[in-house]
Amino acid sequence: MTTLYGLKNCDTCRKALKSLEGAEFVDVRADGVPETVLNAAFEQFGAALANTRSTTWRTLSEEDRKKPVLELISAHPTLMKRPLIEHDGALYLGWGKDTQAALT
């Protein structure tokens, strides 16, 4: 089973969802990411889990930017790099060529 965590209005998430037939889509803004998945993703990807090029990141104060990544993503789900894909127990972050090759 494949679950894609992202935003419904994100072009990259839409491309990934289109390529991953039968994948379940979870809108992180509306539904969030389960804590267990978020913790596993943080263990695997570390600070790369936060999208520091996003509009959300740019609107954060310097003080907020120094907070732990998981705390920031819990407070601002759109700050998570997208998509986060869970497939057969493995996690993939982003929709780069390596992720595409592994999943399509």
Short mmCIF file of N, CA, C and O in Angstrom, two decimals:
data_model
loop_
_atom_site.label_atom_id
_atom_site.label_comp_id
_atom_site.label_asym_id
_atom_site.label_seq_id
_atom_site.Cartn_x
_atom_site.Cartn_y
_atom_site.Cartn_z
N MET A 1 0.83 -1.18 0.00
CA MET A 1 0.00 0.00 0.00
C MET A 1 0.88 1.24 0.00
O MET A 1 1.92 1.27 0.64
N THR A 2 0.42 2.25 -0.72
CA THR A 2 1.17 3.49 -0.84
C THR A 2 0.32 4.64 -0.33
O THR A 2 -0.83 4.79 -0.72
N THR A 3 0.91 5.45 0.55
CA THR A 3 0.25 6.64 1.06
C THR A 3 1.13 7.83 0.75
O THR A 3 2.32 7.82 1.01
N LEU A 4 0.51 8.86 0.17
CA LEU A 4 1.22 10.08 -0.18
C LEU A 4 0.72 11.20 0.73
O LEU A 4 -0.47 11.48 0.75
N TYR A 5 1.63 11.80 1.49
CA TYR A 5 1.29 12.92 2.36
C TYR A 5 1.75 14.19 1.65
O TYR A 5 2.92 14.33 1.30
N GLY A 6 0.82 15.10 1.42
CA GLY A 6 1.16 16.33 0.71
C GLY A 6 0.03 17.34 0.79
O GLY A 6 -0.83 17.27 1.67
N LEU A 7 0.04 18.26 -0.16
CA LEU A 7 -1.00 19.28 -0.25
C LEU A 7 -1.74 19.11 -1.56
O LEU A 7 -1.11 18.88 -2.60
N LYS A 8 -3.05 19.26 -1.53
CA LYS A 8 -3.83 19.03 -2.74
C LYS A 8 -3.55 20.06 -3.82
O LYS A 8 -3.74 19.79 -4.99
N ASN A 9 -3.05 21.24 -3.45
CA ASN A 9 -2.76 22.26 -4.46
C ASN A 9 -1.27 22.34 -4.82
O ASN A 9 -0.85 23.27 -5.49
N CYS A 10 -0.50 21.35 -4.43
CA CYS A 10 0.94 21.30 -4.73
C CYS A 10 1.14 20.56 -6.05
O CYS A 10 0.72 19.40 -6.19
N ASP A 11 1.75 21.21 -7.02
CA ASP A 11 1.97 20.60 -8.34
C ASP A 11 2.79 19.32 -8.24
O ASP A 11 2.50 18.33 -8.92
N THR A 12 3.83 19.32 -7.43
CA THR A 12 4.68 18.14 -7.29
C THR A 12 3.89 16.97 -6.71
O THR A 12 4.02 15.84 -7.17
N CYS A 13 3.06 17.25 -5.73
CA CYS A 13 2.23 16.19 -5.13
C CYS A 13 1.25 15.64 -6.15
O CYS A 13 1.02 14.43 -6.21
N ARG A 14 0.68 16.51 -6.97
CA ARG A 14 -0.26 16.05 -8.00
C ARG A 14 0.44 15.17 -9.03
O ARG A 14 -0.10 14.15 -9.46
N LYS A 15 1.65 15.54 -9.42
CA LYS A 15 2.42 14.73 -10.37
C LYS A 15 2.71 13.35 -9.78
O LYS A 15 2.57 12.33 -10.45
N ALA A 16 3.12 13.33 -8.53
CA ALA A 16 3.43 12.07 -7.86
C ALA A 16 2.18 11.20 -7.74
O ALA A 16 2.22 10.00 -8.04
N LEU A 17 1.09 11.80 -7.35
CA LEU A 17 -0.16 11.05 -7.18
C LEU A 17 -0.64 10.47 -8.51
O LEU A 17 -1.12 9.35 -8.57
N LYS A 18 -0.46 11.23 -9.57
CA LYS A 18 -0.85 10.76 -10.90
C LYS A 18 -0.02 9.55 -11.31
O LYS A 18 -0.52 8.61 -11.92
N SER A 19 1.26 9.55 -10.96
CA SER A 19 2.16 8.45 -11.32
C SER A 19 1.97 7.22 -10.44
O SER A 19 2.28 6.11 -10.85
N LEU A 20 1.50 7.43 -9.23
CA LEU A 20 1.34 6.33 -8.27
C LEU A 20 -0.11 5.88 -8.23
O LEU A 20 -0.87 6.26 -7.34
N GLU A 21 -0.48 5.08 -9.19
CA GLU A 21 -1.87 4.62 -9.29
C GLU A 21 -2.27 3.87 -8.03
O GLU A 21 -1.53 3.04 -7.52
N GLY A 22 -3.44 4.20 -7.52
CA GLY A 22 -3.96 3.52 -6.34
C GLY A 22 -3.43 4.03 -5.03
O GLY A 22 -3.77 3.50 -3.97
N ALA A 23 -2.60 5.06 -5.07
CA ALA A 23 -2.05 5.60 -3.82
C ALA A 23 -3.12 6.37 -3.06
O ALA A 23 -3.96 7.05 -3.65
N GLU A 24 -3.08 6.25 -1.75
CA GLU A 24 -3.99 7.02 -0.89
C GLU A 24 -3.36 8.39 -0.66
O GLU A 24 -2.17 8.50 -0.36
N PHE A 25 -4.16 9.45 -0.80
CA PHE A 25 -3.66 10.80 -0.61
C PHE A 25 -4.13 11.34 0.73
O PHE A 25 -5.30 11.23 1.07
N VAL A 26 -3.20 11.91 1.50
CA VAL A 26 -3.53 12.53 2.78
C VAL A 26 -3.07 13.99 2.71
O VAL A 26 -1.89 14.26 2.52
N ASP A 27 -4.03 14.91 2.82
CA ASP A 27 -3.72 16.34 2.80
C ASP A 27 -3.20 16.74 4.18
O ASP A 27 -3.93 16.67 5.17
N VAL A 28 -1.93 17.14 4.24
CA VAL A 28 -1.33 17.45 5.54
C VAL A 28 -1.94 18.69 6.18
O VAL A 28 -1.93 18.82 7.39
N ARG A 29 -2.47 19.58 5.36
CA ARG A 29 -3.09 20.78 5.93
C ARG A 29 -4.39 20.41 6.64
O ARG A 29 -4.67 20.89 7.73
N ALA A 30 -5.17 19.54 6.03
CA ALA A 30 -6.47 19.17 6.60
C ALA A 30 -6.37 18.04 7.62
O ALA A 30 -7.05 18.07 8.65
N ASP A 31 -5.55 17.03 7.33
CA ASP A 31 -5.52 15.83 8.14
C ASP A 31 -4.25 15.62 8.96
O ASP A 31 -4.22 14.79 9.86
N GLY A 32 -3.19 16.32 8.62
CA GLY A 32 -1.92 16.15 9.31
C GLY A 32 -1.25 14.83 8.94
O GLY A 32 -1.73 14.08 8.11
N VAL A 33 -0.12 14.57 9.56
CA VAL A 33 0.64 13.33 9.36
C VAL A 33 0.63 12.60 10.69
O VAL A 33 0.90 13.20 11.73
N PRO A 34 0.31 11.29 10.67
CA PRO A 34 0.34 10.54 11.94
C PRO A 34 1.69 10.69 12.63
O PRO A 34 2.74 10.70 11.98
N GLU A 35 1.66 10.82 13.93
CA GLU A 35 2.89 11.06 14.71
C GLU A 35 3.93 9.98 14.47
O GLU A 35 5.12 10.27 14.37
N THR A 36 3.50 8.73 14.36
CA THR A 36 4.45 7.64 14.15
C THR A 36 5.17 7.79 12.81
O THR A 36 6.37 7.56 12.71
N VAL A 37 4.43 8.19 11.78
CA VAL A 37 5.03 8.39 10.45
C VAL A 37 5.97 9.59 10.48
O VAL A 37 7.08 9.53 9.95
N LEU A 38 5.54 10.66 11.12
CA LEU A 38 6.36 11.86 11.21
C LEU A 38 7.66 11.59 11.96
O LEU A 38 8.74 12.01 11.53
N ASN A 39 7.59 10.85 13.05
CA ASN A 39 8.79 10.52 13.82
C ASN A 39 9.74 9.64 13.00
O ASN A 39 10.96 9.85 13.01
N ALA A 40 9.19 8.66 12.29
CA ALA A 40 10.02 7.79 11.45
C ALA A 40 10.67 8.59 10.32
O ALA A 40 11.84 8.38 10.00
N ALA A 41 9.92 9.51 9.74
CA ALA A 41 10.46 10.34 8.67
C ALA A 41 11.58 11.23 9.20
O ALA A 41 12.61 11.41 8.55
N PHE A 42 11.39 11.77 10.40
CA PHE A 42 12.43 12.61 10.98
C PHE A 42 13.70 11.80 11.27
O PHE A 42 14.81 12.27 11.03
N GLU A 43 13.53 10.58 11.75
CA GLU A 43 14.70 9.73 12.02
C GLU A 43 15.47 9.43 10.74
O GLU A 43 16.69 9.36 10.74
N GLN A 44 14.74 9.26 9.64
CA GLN A 44 15.38 8.93 8.38
C GLN A 44 15.94 10.15 7.66
O GLN A 44 17.03 10.10 7.11
N PHE A 45 15.21 11.26 7.65
CA PHE A 45 15.59 12.43 6.84
C PHE A 45 16.14 13.60 7.64
O PHE A 45 16.71 14.52 7.07
N GLY A 46 15.92 13.61 8.95
CA GLY A 46 16.42 14.68 9.79
C GLY A 46 15.85 16.04 9.42
O GLY A 46 14.68 16.16 9.05
N ALA A 47 16.70 17.05 9.46
CA ALA A 47 16.27 18.43 9.19
C ALA A 47 15.79 18.62 7.75
O ALA A 47 15.08 19.58 7.46
N ALA A 48 16.14 17.70 6.84
CA ALA A 48 15.69 17.81 5.45
C ALA A 48 14.18 17.67 5.34
O ALA A 48 13.59 18.01 4.30
N LEU A 49 13.53 17.21 6.39
CA LEU A 49 12.08 17.07 6.40
C LEU A 49 11.39 18.44 6.32
O LEU A 49 10.27 18.54 5.85
N ALA A 50 12.07 19.47 6.76
CA ALA A 50 11.51 20.83 6.70
C ALA A 50 11.92 21.49 5.39
O ALA A 50 13.09 21.45 5.01
N ASN A 51 10.95 22.07 4.72
CA ASN A 51 11.20 22.76 3.45
C ASN A 51 11.58 24.21 3.76
O ASN A 51 10.71 25.06 3.96
N THR A 52 12.87 24.48 3.79
CA THR A 52 13.34 25.82 4.14
C THR A 52 13.27 26.80 2.96
O THR A 52 13.69 27.93 3.10
N ARG A 53 12.74 26.35 1.84
CA ARG A 53 12.54 27.24 0.69
C ARG A 53 11.08 27.65 0.54
O ARG A 53 10.72 28.36 -0.38
N SER A 54 10.23 27.19 1.47
CA SER A 54 8.80 27.43 1.35
C SER A 54 8.39 28.81 1.84
O SER A 54 9.10 29.48 2.59
N THR A 55 7.21 29.21 1.42
CA THR A 55 6.63 30.47 1.87
C THR A 55 6.42 30.43 3.37
O THR A 55 6.65 31.42 4.07
N THR A 56 5.99 29.28 3.87
CA THR A 56 5.77 29.14 5.31
C THR A 56 7.05 29.42 6.09
O THR A 56 7.04 30.14 7.09
N TRP A 57 8.17 28.87 5.63
CA TRP A 57 9.45 29.07 6.30
C TRP A 57 9.82 30.56 6.31
O TRP A 57 10.27 31.10 7.32
N ARG A 58 9.63 31.22 5.18
CA ARG A 58 10.00 32.63 5.07
C ARG A 58 9.16 33.52 5.99
O ARG A 58 9.62 34.60 6.37
N THR A 59 7.95 33.08 6.34
CA THR A 59 7.12 33.90 7.22
C THR A 59 7.41 33.67 8.70
O THR A 59 6.93 34.43 9.53
N LEU A 60 8.21 32.65 9.02
CA LEU A 60 8.55 32.37 10.42
C LEU A 60 9.57 33.38 10.94
O LEU A 60 10.46 33.82 10.20
N SER A 61 9.47 33.70 12.20
CA SER A 61 10.45 34.58 12.83
C SER A 61 11.75 33.80 13.04
O SER A 61 11.77 32.57 13.02
N GLU A 62 12.83 34.51 13.27
CA GLU A 62 14.12 33.87 13.53
C GLU A 62 14.02 32.96 14.76
O GLU A 62 14.61 31.89 14.81
N GLU A 63 13.27 33.41 15.74
CA GLU A 63 13.09 32.62 16.96
C GLU A 63 12.38 31.30 16.65
O GLU A 63 12.78 30.24 17.14
N ASP A 64 11.33 31.37 15.83
CA ASP A 64 10.59 30.16 15.46
C ASP A 64 11.46 29.20 14.65
O ASP A 64 11.37 27.99 14.80
N ARG A 65 12.29 29.73 13.78
CA ARG A 65 13.14 28.88 12.93
C ARG A 65 14.13 28.05 13.73
O ARG A 65 14.63 27.03 13.26
N LYS A 66 14.41 28.47 14.96
CA LYS A 66 15.36 27.74 15.81
C LYS A 66 14.71 26.59 16.57
O LYS A 66 15.39 25.80 17.21
N LYS A 67 13.38 26.49 16.48
CA LYS A 67 12.67 25.42 17.19
C LYS A 67 12.96 24.08 16.53
O LYS A 67 13.34 24.02 15.36
N PRO A 68 12.77 22.98 17.26
CA PRO A 68 12.98 21.64 16.69
C PRO A 68 12.06 21.42 15.47
O PRO A 68 10.92 21.87 15.45
N VAL A 69 12.58 20.70 14.48
CA VAL A 69 11.88 20.47 13.22
C VAL A 69 10.50 19.85 13.45
O VAL A 69 9.50 20.30 12.86
N LEU A 70 10.41 18.82 14.28
CA LEU A 70 9.12 18.17 14.51
C LEU A 70 8.10 19.12 15.14
O LEU A 70 6.92 19.07 14.81
N GLU A 71 8.56 19.97 16.01
CA GLU A 71 7.67 20.95 16.64
C GLU A 71 7.14 21.93 15.60
O GLU A 71 5.96 22.27 15.57
N LEU A 72 8.04 22.38 14.71
CA LEU A 72 7.63 23.30 13.65
C LEU A 72 6.62 22.67 12.69
O LEU A 72 5.62 23.28 12.33
N ILE A 73 6.87 21.43 12.29
CA ILE A 73 5.97 20.76 11.35
C ILE A 73 4.63 20.46 12.00
O ILE A 73 3.59 20.55 11.34
N SER A 74 4.64 20.15 13.28
CA SER A 74 3.38 19.93 13.99
C SER A 74 2.54 21.21 14.02
O SER A 74 1.33 21.18 13.85
N ALA A 75 3.21 22.33 14.22
CA ALA A 75 2.51 23.62 14.27
C ALA A 75 2.17 24.15 12.88
O ALA A 75 1.16 24.83 12.69
N HIS A 76 3.02 23.84 11.91
CA HIS A 76 2.85 24.34 10.53
C HIS A 76 3.04 23.18 9.56
O HIS A 76 4.12 23.01 8.98
N PRO A 77 2.00 22.35 9.34
CA PRO A 77 2.15 21.16 8.49
C PRO A 77 2.62 21.46 7.07
O PRO A 77 3.28 20.63 6.45
N THR A 78 2.34 22.66 6.58
CA THR A 78 2.76 23.00 5.21
C THR A 78 4.26 23.22 5.11
O THR A 78 4.79 23.36 4.02
N LEU A 79 4.94 23.23 6.23
CA LEU A 79 6.39 23.39 6.26
C LEU A 79 7.12 22.12 5.86
O LEU A 79 8.29 22.15 5.47
N MET A 80 6.42 20.98 5.91
CA MET A 80 7.04 19.71 5.56
C MET A 80 7.35 19.65 4.07
O MET A 80 6.55 20.04 3.24
N LYS A 81 8.55 19.16 3.75
CA LYS A 81 8.89 18.96 2.35
C LYS A 81 7.93 17.93 1.78
O LYS A 81 7.58 16.96 2.44
N ARG A 82 7.52 18.14 0.54
CA ARG A 82 6.49 17.28 -0.06
C ARG A 82 6.96 16.70 -1.38
O ARG A 82 7.75 17.32 -2.05
N PRO A 83 6.36 15.59 -1.73
CA PRO A 83 5.52 14.73 -0.91
C PRO A 83 6.36 13.82 -0.02
O PRO A 83 7.52 13.55 -0.30
N LEU A 84 5.74 13.36 1.04
CA LEU A 84 6.29 12.30 1.88
C LEU A 84 5.50 11.07 1.50
O LEU A 84 4.27 11.07 1.59
N ILE A 85 6.18 10.04 1.02
CA ILE A 85 5.51 8.85 0.51
C ILE A 85 5.89 7.65 1.37
O ILE A 85 7.06 7.40 1.61
N GLU A 86 4.87 6.94 1.81
CA GLU A 86 5.06 5.71 2.57
C GLU A 86 4.64 4.56 1.66
O GLU A 86 3.51 4.51 1.19
N HIS A 87 5.59 3.67 1.36
CA HIS A 87 5.31 2.55 0.44
C HIS A 87 5.93 1.28 1.00
O HIS A 87 7.15 1.19 1.16
N ASP A 88 5.08 0.32 1.31
CA ASP A 88 5.53 -0.97 1.84
C ASP A 88 6.51 -0.82 3.01
O ASP A 88 7.54 -1.50 3.06
N GLY A 89 6.21 0.10 3.90
CA GLY A 89 7.04 0.28 5.09
C GLY A 89 8.25 1.18 4.91
O GLY A 89 8.93 1.51 5.87
N ALA A 90 8.53 1.59 3.67
CA ALA A 90 9.66 2.48 3.40
C ALA A 90 9.14 3.90 3.19
O ALA A 90 8.02 4.10 2.74
N LEU A 91 9.97 4.88 3.53
CA LEU A 91 9.61 6.29 3.36
C LEU A 91 10.47 6.93 2.28
O LEU A 91 11.67 6.66 2.19
N TYR A 92 9.85 7.80 1.50
CA TYR A 92 10.53 8.56 0.45
C TYR A 92 10.13 10.01 0.62
O TYR A 92 8.98 10.32 0.90
N LEU A 93 11.09 10.91 0.41
CA LEU A 93 10.83 12.34 0.56
C LEU A 93 11.11 13.06 -0.75
O LEU A 93 12.18 12.93 -1.32
N GLY A 94 10.12 13.78 -1.23
CA GLY A 94 10.26 14.51 -2.48
C GLY A 94 9.87 13.63 -3.66
O GLY A 94 9.54 12.46 -3.51
N TRP A 95 9.91 14.20 -4.84
CA TRP A 95 9.55 13.47 -6.05
C TRP A 95 10.68 13.62 -7.08
O TRP A 95 10.47 13.95 -8.24
N GLY A 96 11.90 13.37 -6.62
CA GLY A 96 13.06 13.41 -7.50
C GLY A 96 13.18 12.15 -8.31
O GLY A 96 12.42 11.19 -8.14
N LYS A 97 14.16 12.11 -9.17
CA LYS A 97 14.36 10.97 -10.06
C LYS A 97 14.60 9.67 -9.28
O LYS A 97 14.16 8.60 -9.69
N ASP A 98 15.29 9.77 -8.13
CA ASP A 98 15.55 8.56 -7.33
C ASP A 98 14.26 7.98 -6.77
O ASP A 98 14.03 6.78 -6.80
N THR A 99 13.38 8.83 -6.28
CA THR A 99 12.09 8.37 -5.74
C THR A 99 11.22 7.82 -6.87
O THR A 99 10.60 6.76 -6.72
N GLN A 100 11.21 8.51 -7.99
CA GLN A 100 10.42 8.05 -9.14
C GLN A 100 10.88 6.67 -9.59
O GLN A 100 10.07 5.78 -9.87
N ALA A 101 12.19 6.48 -9.67
CA ALA A 101 12.74 5.20 -10.11
C ALA A 101 12.38 4.09 -9.14
O ALA A 101 12.11 2.95 -9.55
N ALA A 102 12.37 4.38 -7.86
CA ALA A 102 12.07 3.37 -6.85
C ALA A 102 10.59 2.99 -6.82
O ALA A 102 10.26 1.86 -6.48
N LEU A 103 9.73 3.91 -7.21
CA LEU A 103 8.30 3.68 -7.05
C LEU A 103 7.49 3.46 -8.33
O LEU A 103 6.36 3.01 -8.26
N THR A 104 8.06 3.80 -9.46
CA THR A 104 7.28 3.63 -10.71
C THR A 104 7.87 2.58 -11.61
O THR A 104 8.91 2.05 -11.39
#
